[in-house]
XYZ file of C-alpha atoms in Angstrom:
598
model
C 75.596 72.995 128.948
C 77.511 75.598 130.977
C 80.072 78.019 129.528
C 82.409 80.674 130.911
C 84.977 82.953 129.299
C 88.379 84.113 130.533
C 91.712 85.474 129.316
C 94.341 82.823 128.677
C 98.058 83.599 128.541
C 100.655 81.726 126.495
C 104.395 82.394 126.791
C 106.838 82.054 123.921
C 110.590 82.661 123.875
C 111.359 84.532 120.640
C 114.193 86.788 119.417
C 116.004 86.354 122.716
C 113.038 87.647 124.735
C 110.026 86.248 126.517
C 106.734 87.195 124.824
C 103.297 86.965 126.447
C 100.347 86.366 124.113
C 96.706 86.512 125.196
C 93.516 84.940 123.895
C 89.856 85.037 124.853
C 88.917 81.441 125.685
C 85.620 79.821 126.631
C 85.185 76.792 128.897
C 82.369 74.494 127.828
C 81.043 71.547 129.789
C 80.454 68.424 127.708
C 79.630 64.760 128.278
C 76.789 65.552 130.632
C 78.837 68.130 132.527
C 81.604 65.697 133.501
C 84.257 67.211 131.250
C 85.386 70.705 130.329
C 86.664 71.652 126.873
C 88.217 74.972 125.875
C 87.156 76.848 122.751
C 89.392 79.573 121.335
C 87.147 82.631 120.809
C 89.467 85.536 119.873
C 93.242 85.926 119.555
C 94.307 89.233 121.153
C 98.100 89.103 120.778
C 100.456 91.019 123.106
C 98.175 93.351 125.072
C 99.270 95.762 127.806
C 98.015 95.800 131.397
C 95.309 98.412 130.785
C 93.962 96.456 127.810
C 93.956 93.266 129.933
C 91.951 95.034 132.636
C 89.433 96.359 130.091
C 88.845 92.882 128.665
C 88.509 91.356 132.171
C 85.943 93.955 133.226
C 83.892 93.312 130.112
C 83.987 89.555 130.700
C 82.867 90.047 134.318
C 79.827 92.026 133.184
C 78.619 89.221 130.944
C 79.577 86.405 133.321
C 77.925 87.886 136.423
C 74.542 88.415 134.807
C 72.852 88.764 131.454
C 70.556 91.591 130.354
C 66.920 91.156 131.272
C 64.871 89.866 128.353
C 61.804 91.738 127.198
C 58.550 89.812 127.470
C 55.917 90.005 124.748
C 52.465 88.455 125.131
C 50.986 86.712 122.118
C 47.546 85.152 122.043
C 46.918 82.000 120.091
C 43.670 81.779 118.151
C 41.997 79.527 120.750
C 42.976 81.732 123.720
C 42.510 85.207 122.262
C 40.531 87.606 124.463
C 36.916 88.086 123.447
C 37.287 91.696 122.406
C 36.029 93.105 119.138
C 38.619 95.629 118.110
C 40.052 96.236 114.658
C 43.453 96.961 116.230
C 43.750 93.391 117.594
C 45.349 90.788 115.342
C 44.767 87.131 116.214
C 47.712 84.910 115.382
C 47.721 81.234 114.362
C 50.798 80.202 116.356
C 50.592 76.612 115.130
C 51.317 77.880 111.580
C 54.351 80.022 112.497
C 57.111 79.915 109.811
C 60.713 81.092 109.570
C 61.775 82.241 106.108
C 64.689 83.875 104.249
C 67.673 83.382 106.566
C 70.333 85.900 105.559
C 73.603 87.251 106.900
C 73.101 90.472 108.880
C 75.922 91.114 111.362
C 78.894 91.606 109.028
C 76.700 93.684 106.681
C 75.739 95.941 109.585
C 79.398 96.374 110.607
C 80.444 97.142 107.006
C 77.691 99.783 106.714
C 78.801 101.236 110.053
C 82.393 101.577 108.767
C 81.052 103.156 105.566
C 79.230 105.748 107.685
C 82.196 106.201 110.025
C 84.242 107.420 107.051
C 81.218 109.518 105.961
C 81.314 107.826 102.583
C 77.512 107.720 102.515
C 77.410 111.531 102.598
C 80.329 111.880 100.171
C 78.792 109.640 97.521
C 75.184 110.817 97.935
C 76.388 114.268 96.829
C 78.188 112.912 93.771
C 76.234 109.866 92.602
C 72.785 111.364 92.242
C 69.707 109.144 91.766
C 68.966 108.108 88.175
C 65.875 109.066 86.178
C 64.222 105.806 87.219
C 65.072 106.329 90.888
C 68.216 104.188 91.000
C 70.217 105.047 94.118
C 73.727 104.843 92.658
C 75.324 105.669 96.018
C 73.641 102.618 97.561
C 74.676 100.452 94.618
C 78.289 101.469 95.270
C 77.879 100.795 98.999
C 76.617 97.320 98.126
C 79.658 96.672 95.910
C 82.088 97.870 98.597
C 80.456 95.903 101.441
C 80.435 92.790 99.259
C 84.126 93.244 98.483
C 84.913 93.580 102.203
C 82.737 90.724 103.523
C 82.754 87.979 100.897
C 84.539 89.177 97.747
C 83.754 87.755 94.336
C 82.524 88.757 90.896
C 79.691 91.205 90.239
C 77.823 88.332 88.588
C 77.965 86.293 91.814
C 76.743 89.322 93.758
C 73.778 89.609 91.387
C 73.031 85.899 91.172
C 73.189 84.769 94.799
C 75.024 86.874 97.400
C 72.661 89.830 97.630
C 69.687 87.608 98.453
C 71.741 85.857 101.146
C 72.630 89.169 102.806
C 70.573 91.710 104.760
C 71.897 94.735 102.856
C 68.469 95.449 101.402
C 67.034 95.596 104.944
C 69.869 97.806 106.217
C 69.704 100.230 103.273
C 65.909 100.279 103.077
C 66.124 99.143 99.461
C 65.243 96.131 97.338
C 66.768 93.842 94.728
C 67.059 96.716 92.263
C 70.491 97.439 93.787
C 71.812 94.060 92.620
C 70.575 94.049 89.050
C 73.497 92.964 86.876
C 73.354 95.910 84.464
C 72.975 98.305 87.428
C 76.165 96.980 89.048
C 78.185 97.406 85.858
C 76.741 100.841 85.062
C 77.646 102.006 88.559
C 81.293 101.169 87.857
C 81.207 103.552 84.891
C 80.532 106.562 87.169
C 83.277 106.240 89.785
C 86.676 107.237 88.410
C 85.816 110.927 87.957
C 85.658 111.309 91.750
C 88.968 109.619 92.626
C 90.915 112.761 93.565
C 88.050 114.169 95.654
C 87.817 110.846 97.486
C 91.536 110.875 98.375
C 91.210 114.333 99.991
C 88.042 113.312 101.836
C 89.631 110.166 103.277
C 92.750 112.009 104.409
C 90.634 114.440 106.420
C 88.480 111.692 107.930
C 91.517 109.728 109.151
C 92.900 112.925 110.668
C 89.619 113.483 112.511
C 89.171 109.874 113.654
C 92.711 108.811 114.528
C 94.850 111.992 114.371
C 96.690 110.382 111.452
C 99.959 111.918 110.273
C 100.960 112.129 106.610
C 104.546 113.387 106.811
C 106.070 109.907 106.207
C 104.907 108.101 103.061
C 105.627 104.523 101.994
C 105.728 103.866 98.245
C 105.748 100.547 96.414
C 104.283 98.726 93.425
C 102.467 95.500 92.751
C 100.743 93.916 89.766
C 97.473 92.114 89.182
C 96.617 89.855 86.263
C 93.580 89.317 84.011
C 91.639 86.528 82.449
C 91.627 88.409 79.131
C 92.776 87.496 75.653
C 95.115 89.915 73.852
C 95.641 91.727 71.558
C 94.098 94.932 72.870
C 93.588 98.394 71.439
C 96.447 100.850 71.201
C 97.026 102.487 74.597
C 95.305 99.755 76.625
C 97.036 99.283 79.977
C 96.790 95.475 79.904
C 100.281 94.361 78.930
C 102.688 91.527 79.598
C 105.356 92.426 82.151
C 107.145 91.365 85.309
C 104.463 89.583 87.365
C 104.631 89.670 91.171
C 101.951 86.957 91.075
C 104.178 84.607 89.017
C 101.566 84.630 86.243
C 103.760 85.580 83.309
C 101.250 83.903 80.985
C 98.637 86.593 81.701
C 98.430 90.271 80.849
C 98.470 92.607 83.825
C 98.438 96.174 85.112
C 100.794 97.690 87.674
C 99.393 99.418 90.773
C 101.477 102.121 92.468
C 100.322 102.701 96.065
C 101.194 105.344 98.667
C 100.344 104.606 102.322
C 101.270 105.970 105.733
C 103.160 103.890 108.332
C 99.764 103.118 109.937
C 98.534 101.692 106.631
C 96.189 104.534 105.641
C 96.303 104.814 101.817
C 96.939 108.299 100.491
C 96.435 107.448 96.835
C 97.139 105.002 94.048
C 97.629 104.895 90.299
C 96.977 102.174 87.735
C 99.831 101.896 85.221
C 100.438 99.771 82.108
C 101.515 96.209 82.858
C 104.930 96.638 81.226
C 105.869 99.732 83.285
C 109.398 99.623 84.682
C 109.586 100.306 88.422
C 112.092 103.162 88.210
C 109.838 105.087 85.791
C 107.015 105.474 88.326
C 108.404 107.577 91.183
C 108.597 110.907 89.338
C 104.907 110.909 88.306
C 103.928 109.740 91.826
C 105.731 112.701 93.416
C 103.946 115.102 91.059
C 100.557 113.506 91.769
C 100.915 113.762 95.553
C 102.169 117.344 95.310
C 99.267 118.327 93.062
C 96.720 116.583 95.294
C 97.980 117.692 98.722
C 100.315 120.619 98.007
C 104.021 121.051 98.657
C 105.286 119.911 102.044
C 108.327 118.397 103.716
C 107.603 114.685 103.380
C 109.781 111.639 103.926
C 109.467 109.022 101.170
C 110.427 105.460 102.110
C 110.993 103.023 99.231
C 112.616 99.733 98.418
C 115.549 99.372 96.068
C 114.873 99.471 92.331
C 112.256 102.246 92.446
C 114.229 105.535 92.386
C 116.802 106.521 89.781
C 119.792 108.746 90.406
C 118.055 111.514 88.470
C 114.863 111.246 90.554
C 116.822 111.357 93.829
C 118.712 114.429 92.595
C 115.416 116.155 91.760
C 114.074 115.324 95.232
C 117.136 116.920 96.874
C 116.832 120.037 94.702
C 113.067 120.547 94.976
C 111.577 123.424 96.994
C 111.051 122.438 99.742
C 113.470 119.496 99.504
C 111.886 116.066 99.631
C 113.491 113.633 102.030
C 113.965 109.977 101.142
C 115.080 106.696 102.651
C 115.628 103.920 100.164
C 117.124 100.455 100.128
C 120.104 99.992 97.820
C 120.990 97.167 95.407
C 123.466 94.580 96.682
C 125.949 95.657 94.023
C 126.379 99.013 95.777
C 127.144 97.208 99.051
C 130.012 95.408 97.300
C 131.476 98.780 96.238
C 131.233 100.265 99.744
C 132.286 97.230 101.804
C 135.878 98.425 102.138
C 134.857 101.876 103.410
C 132.226 100.439 105.748
C 134.696 97.947 107.254
C 136.622 100.826 108.932
C 133.499 102.347 110.495
C 132.492 101.498 114.096
C 129.161 99.893 114.948
C 126.668 102.030 116.866
C 123.951 100.537 119.078
C 120.580 102.154 118.221
C 118.417 99.795 120.273
C 118.507 96.240 121.591
C 119.567 93.879 118.810
C 120.030 96.668 116.200
C 123.413 98.205 115.304
C 124.355 100.537 112.442
C 127.348 101.993 110.648
C 127.075 105.474 109.112
C 128.970 106.460 105.962
C 128.439 110.140 105.032
C 128.599 111.037 101.340
C 127.962 114.257 99.401
C 124.665 115.492 100.868
C 123.661 111.927 101.679
C 124.377 109.218 104.204
C 124.581 105.464 103.801
C 123.242 103.511 106.761
C 124.512 99.947 107.088
C 122.163 98.266 109.575
C 122.150 94.793 111.039
C 119.450 93.096 113.095
C 120.280 90.110 115.292
C 116.780 88.673 114.920
C 116.914 88.994 111.121
C 120.370 87.385 111.046
C 119.071 84.390 112.984
C 115.944 84.135 110.835
C 117.703 84.383 107.479
C 120.436 81.945 108.512
C 117.837 79.432 109.650
C 116.034 79.762 106.313
C 119.272 79.363 104.358
C 120.377 76.323 106.387
C 116.983 74.668 105.955
C 117.058 75.146 102.174
C 120.663 73.967 101.888
C 119.904 70.872 103.970
C 116.980 69.876 101.730
C 118.938 70.485 98.505
C 121.971 68.582 99.827
C 119.710 65.597 100.601
C 117.958 65.773 97.239
C 121.044 65.638 95.015
C 122.206 62.109 96.103
C 118.621 60.897 95.717
C 118.634 62.037 92.088
C 121.930 60.292 91.397
C 120.580 57.007 92.784
C 117.334 57.089 90.781
C 117.038 54.277 88.227
C 116.230 54.500 85.407
C 116.876 58.222 84.887
C 118.206 59.797 81.694
C 119.878 63.169 81.331
C 116.752 65.046 80.206
C 114.725 63.766 83.171
C 117.587 64.689 85.507
C 117.641 68.261 84.168
C 113.877 68.528 84.724
C 114.227 67.393 88.328
C 117.139 69.760 88.912
C 114.992 72.606 87.579
C 112.278 71.698 90.092
C 114.855 71.652 92.903
C 116.143 75.062 91.845
C 112.626 76.481 91.950
C 111.933 74.954 95.367
C 115.214 76.001 97.038
C 116.496 79.060 95.112
C 118.555 80.465 97.999
C 120.504 77.245 98.443
C 120.902 76.685 94.691
C 123.164 79.737 94.400
C 125.516 78.222 96.985
C 126.076 74.929 95.170
C 128.135 74.321 92.006
C 126.706 71.348 90.084
C 128.298 69.429 87.234
C 125.650 67.659 85.106
C 126.315 64.852 82.625
C 127.022 65.798 79.058
C 124.900 64.486 76.229
C 124.981 60.643 76.028
C 126.902 60.356 79.322
C 125.630 58.035 82.005
C 124.593 59.425 85.383
C 127.158 58.316 87.970
C 129.521 59.660 90.615
C 131.941 60.955 87.981
C 129.510 62.704 85.609
C 127.020 64.117 88.163
C 128.831 65.903 91.003
C 128.322 68.928 93.237
C 130.296 71.013 95.696
C 129.680 73.869 98.100
C 130.702 77.330 96.843
C 132.479 78.362 100.041
C 133.419 81.879 98.923
C 129.805 82.573 97.984
C 128.632 81.119 101.314
C 131.002 83.420 103.228
C 129.663 86.413 101.311
C 126.062 85.410 101.997
C 126.799 84.927 105.713
C 128.306 88.424 105.900
C 125.131 89.958 104.416
C 122.419 87.973 106.190
C 120.234 90.242 108.312
C 122.077 93.338 107.053
C 120.701 96.179 104.943
C 122.322 99.135 103.222
C 120.055 102.183 103.233
C 120.533 105.513 101.506
C 119.068 108.794 102.724
C 119.409 112.571 102.610
C 118.178 112.777 106.239
C 121.747 113.255 107.382
C 120.858 114.678 110.822
C 118.153 112.140 111.721
C 118.676 109.650 114.526
C 119.746 106.272 113.032
C 117.145 104.516 115.212
C 114.440 106.627 113.562
C 115.779 105.787 110.101
C 115.654 102.072 110.908
C 112.082 102.445 112.172
C 111.086 104.229 108.952
C 112.503 101.410 106.835
C 110.907 98.574 108.817
C 107.541 100.274 108.294
C 107.693 99.226 104.642
C 106.029 96.054 105.879
C 102.813 98.111 106.110
C 102.610 98.541 102.348
C 103.399 94.847 101.862
C 100.508 94.131 104.243
C 98.269 96.406 102.157
C 99.058 94.440 98.985
C 98.516 91.167 100.852
C 95.075 92.313 102.038
C 94.070 93.645 98.617
C 95.019 90.439 96.823
C 94.076 87.942 99.512
C 91.420 89.160 101.928
C 89.681 91.431 99.389
C 90.286 89.203 96.328
C 91.450 91.904 93.937
C 92.614 89.256 91.459
C 91.939 87.838 88.982
C 89.932 90.387 87.001
C 87.402 89.304 84.397
C 86.260 92.713 83.106
C 86.923 93.388 79.439
C 86.492 97.180 79.349
C 89.483 99.178 80.537
C 87.443 101.748 82.490
C 85.639 98.970 84.366
C 88.959 97.316 85.149
C 90.101 100.511 86.843
C 86.707 100.872 88.536
C 87.055 97.330 89.917
C 90.392 98.329 91.458
C 88.730 101.512 92.754
C 86.038 99.477 94.560
C 88.739 97.204 96.042
C 90.557 100.350 97.211
C 87.385 101.569 98.944
C 86.953 98.185 100.617
C 90.571 98.368 101.786
C 89.826 101.781 103.313
C 87.065 100.164 105.420
C 89.439 97.291 106.226
C 92.283 99.543 107.430
C 89.848 101.720 109.420
C 88.586 98.642 111.256
C 92.142 97.419 111.816
C 93.182 100.771 113.320
C 90.044 100.737 115.482
C 90.882 97.245 116.776
C 94.517 98.133 117.452
C 93.522 100.042 120.596
C 91.758 96.934 121.927
C 94.331 94.239 121.123
C 97.043 93.994 118.438
C 96.140 90.376 117.683
C 92.589 91.175 116.594
C 92.284 91.165 112.792
C 89.480 92.660 110.685
C 88.736 89.260 109.159
C 88.328 87.536 112.543
C 85.964 90.289 113.739
C 83.907 90.204 110.528
C 83.541 86.445 110.936
C 82.253 86.901 114.490
C 79.687 89.463 113.324
C 78.693 87.240 110.386
C 77.246 84.754 112.877
C 74.310 87.131 113.444
C 71.617 86.177 110.956
C 68.304 87.768 110.037
C 65.143 85.734 109.461
C 61.558 86.643 108.609
C 59.081 85.311 111.173
C 55.757 84.727 109.376
C 52.679 84.674 111.609
C 49.362 83.868 109.844
C 46.288 85.624 111.233
C 42.727 84.399 111.561
C 41.496 86.946 109.015
C 43.707 85.610 106.197
C 46.521 88.128 106.496
C 50.118 87.521 107.549
C 52.294 89.362 110.080
C 55.967 89.425 109.040
C 58.575 90.156 111.718
C 62.106 90.630 110.319
C 64.377 89.722 113.247
C 68.144 89.433 113.572
C 69.327 86.724 115.944
C 70.671 87.719 119.331
C 74.482 87.760 119.447
C 76.292 85.092 121.407
C 78.141 86.045 124.571
C 81.525 86.307 122.836
C 80.141 88.817 120.347
C 78.495 90.756 123.184
C 81.943 91.076 124.779
C 83.355 92.344 121.488
C 80.490 94.826 121.055
C 81.108 96.155 124.542
C 84.821 96.611 123.847
C 84.019 98.456 120.608
C 81.380 100.515 122.481
C 78.732 99.541 119.946
C 75.039 98.862 120.374
C 73.014 96.937 117.839
C 70.024 98.853 116.447
C 66.421 98.108 117.357
C 64.705 95.259 115.574
C 62.919 96.301 112.338
C 59.174 97.070 112.607
C 56.654 94.382 111.635
C 54.828 94.300 108.311
C 51.323 93.005 107.595
C 50.457 91.485 104.248
C 47.074 91.198 102.628
C 46.931 88.423 100.030
C 50.646 88.790 99.315
C 50.741 92.619 99.158
C 53.023 94.215 101.707
C 51.792 97.149 103.767
C 54.306 98.931 105.997
């Protein structure tokens, strides 16, 4: 079966422009070579000309010729040379066995990222070996790699995952790292080093990527628990507003600070009933205490700052700059003043109006692409709701209570459209017909919604900053939303099953560390192709397995060769782009009646 790889281009017309997307594709001959099928290998996204050339050169290297294999001579028992030497081992090739297949590639990449951030050195100086020789730093590395590669509970790590991975081989350790009590006791030692870790990571990202920390994005999320209240006084697990729509579960709130590139600068775990606008003040103090006073720009969504907090930011020394979204109610108050202001073009498809106020400036921005997107979403919802209402009226038999239940489901499914429709429902004991169950379009509300679609009112004390820069700052809030998405989805932060509060926070701490590896890999891949994601790369590396080759000898011993499988051509291309070389194969071991001798 023949195969060849190449770059494939696809063109899509989006936002009024033509976009060119690239993928790495492999041709495979099937049906005895008579047909060719294409297999999608890697999605690269919109790559520039220099990135295209780099990928093409790498493909040419692997298509024009493969590396020369090394040849090793083995002698079967019947054909062994007649030499009497204790250094010669005669192998029974007919009894060769392959044992313990385990995942190696993704584990190796995770350990490489751990070392790239110098977390191995950082933790070896703080988590010293226990009295019984327990390497707590390696236990933590196991927890973090597990969270990055195949996240789950500590019990699952202990019960099955560790044995199916090659972490013991890579760390030069054994199953002691995955003992259940060892995993939980490791969590008890982490939180004391949180501040030192934040400073260490900031310096590493500066060294690796020249990261800047003068613009900070701040937002909050929540994560829920499978725990049964009530809890002790002061416990952070509380009922509150759930971003996960799990109002039946207790939760904690996580306040996160990241840079526009996604590098996390710090986080705090707060009680689950914390109100958003009570969190910014303590966050400002924490960052100032951790990293010192500096002129920083804080970018936030509406609902987080209070008037008092913004006043304190303006009056601090040095003043702290901010850019924050405003509630829609404030837009209603300023609409008259904004109507007289001219639109200014800041870039293609983006226009703004500026309204100076006392020491501040309101920026009313509109995006053509966002207008089109939000209008399409609103029209789609309104269309579905408008079709559903006549269906409900025609349903037989249907009483009033059942109708109200179905209307509630429609409201939950199409909330944006629901606000635009006025519905008259039957009164108690009334039949459902064209007179008792009616609806109409709220035209005044629709006109108001149309005026505000794709438009945002921002508030800032950066009165002399270019409006295009302000818009760019605000759109970068998507980076912190991406961080929450990765923490909750890719790294499976939720749900939490721990019962002790310190271990709950330690669980979040481990997820934070895994996210640091994740964002480091993402930033590393960004230079190769914007469409490459950490998860897709980890999956490619996960295809490399390790097996133990068991070779019985004629003298009753057994030669064990731990060997990772050779990477496929597509992974070789990726390794070349990342400028990585896999390590040498592990040395063989010889057993004597089941006892290993290295």
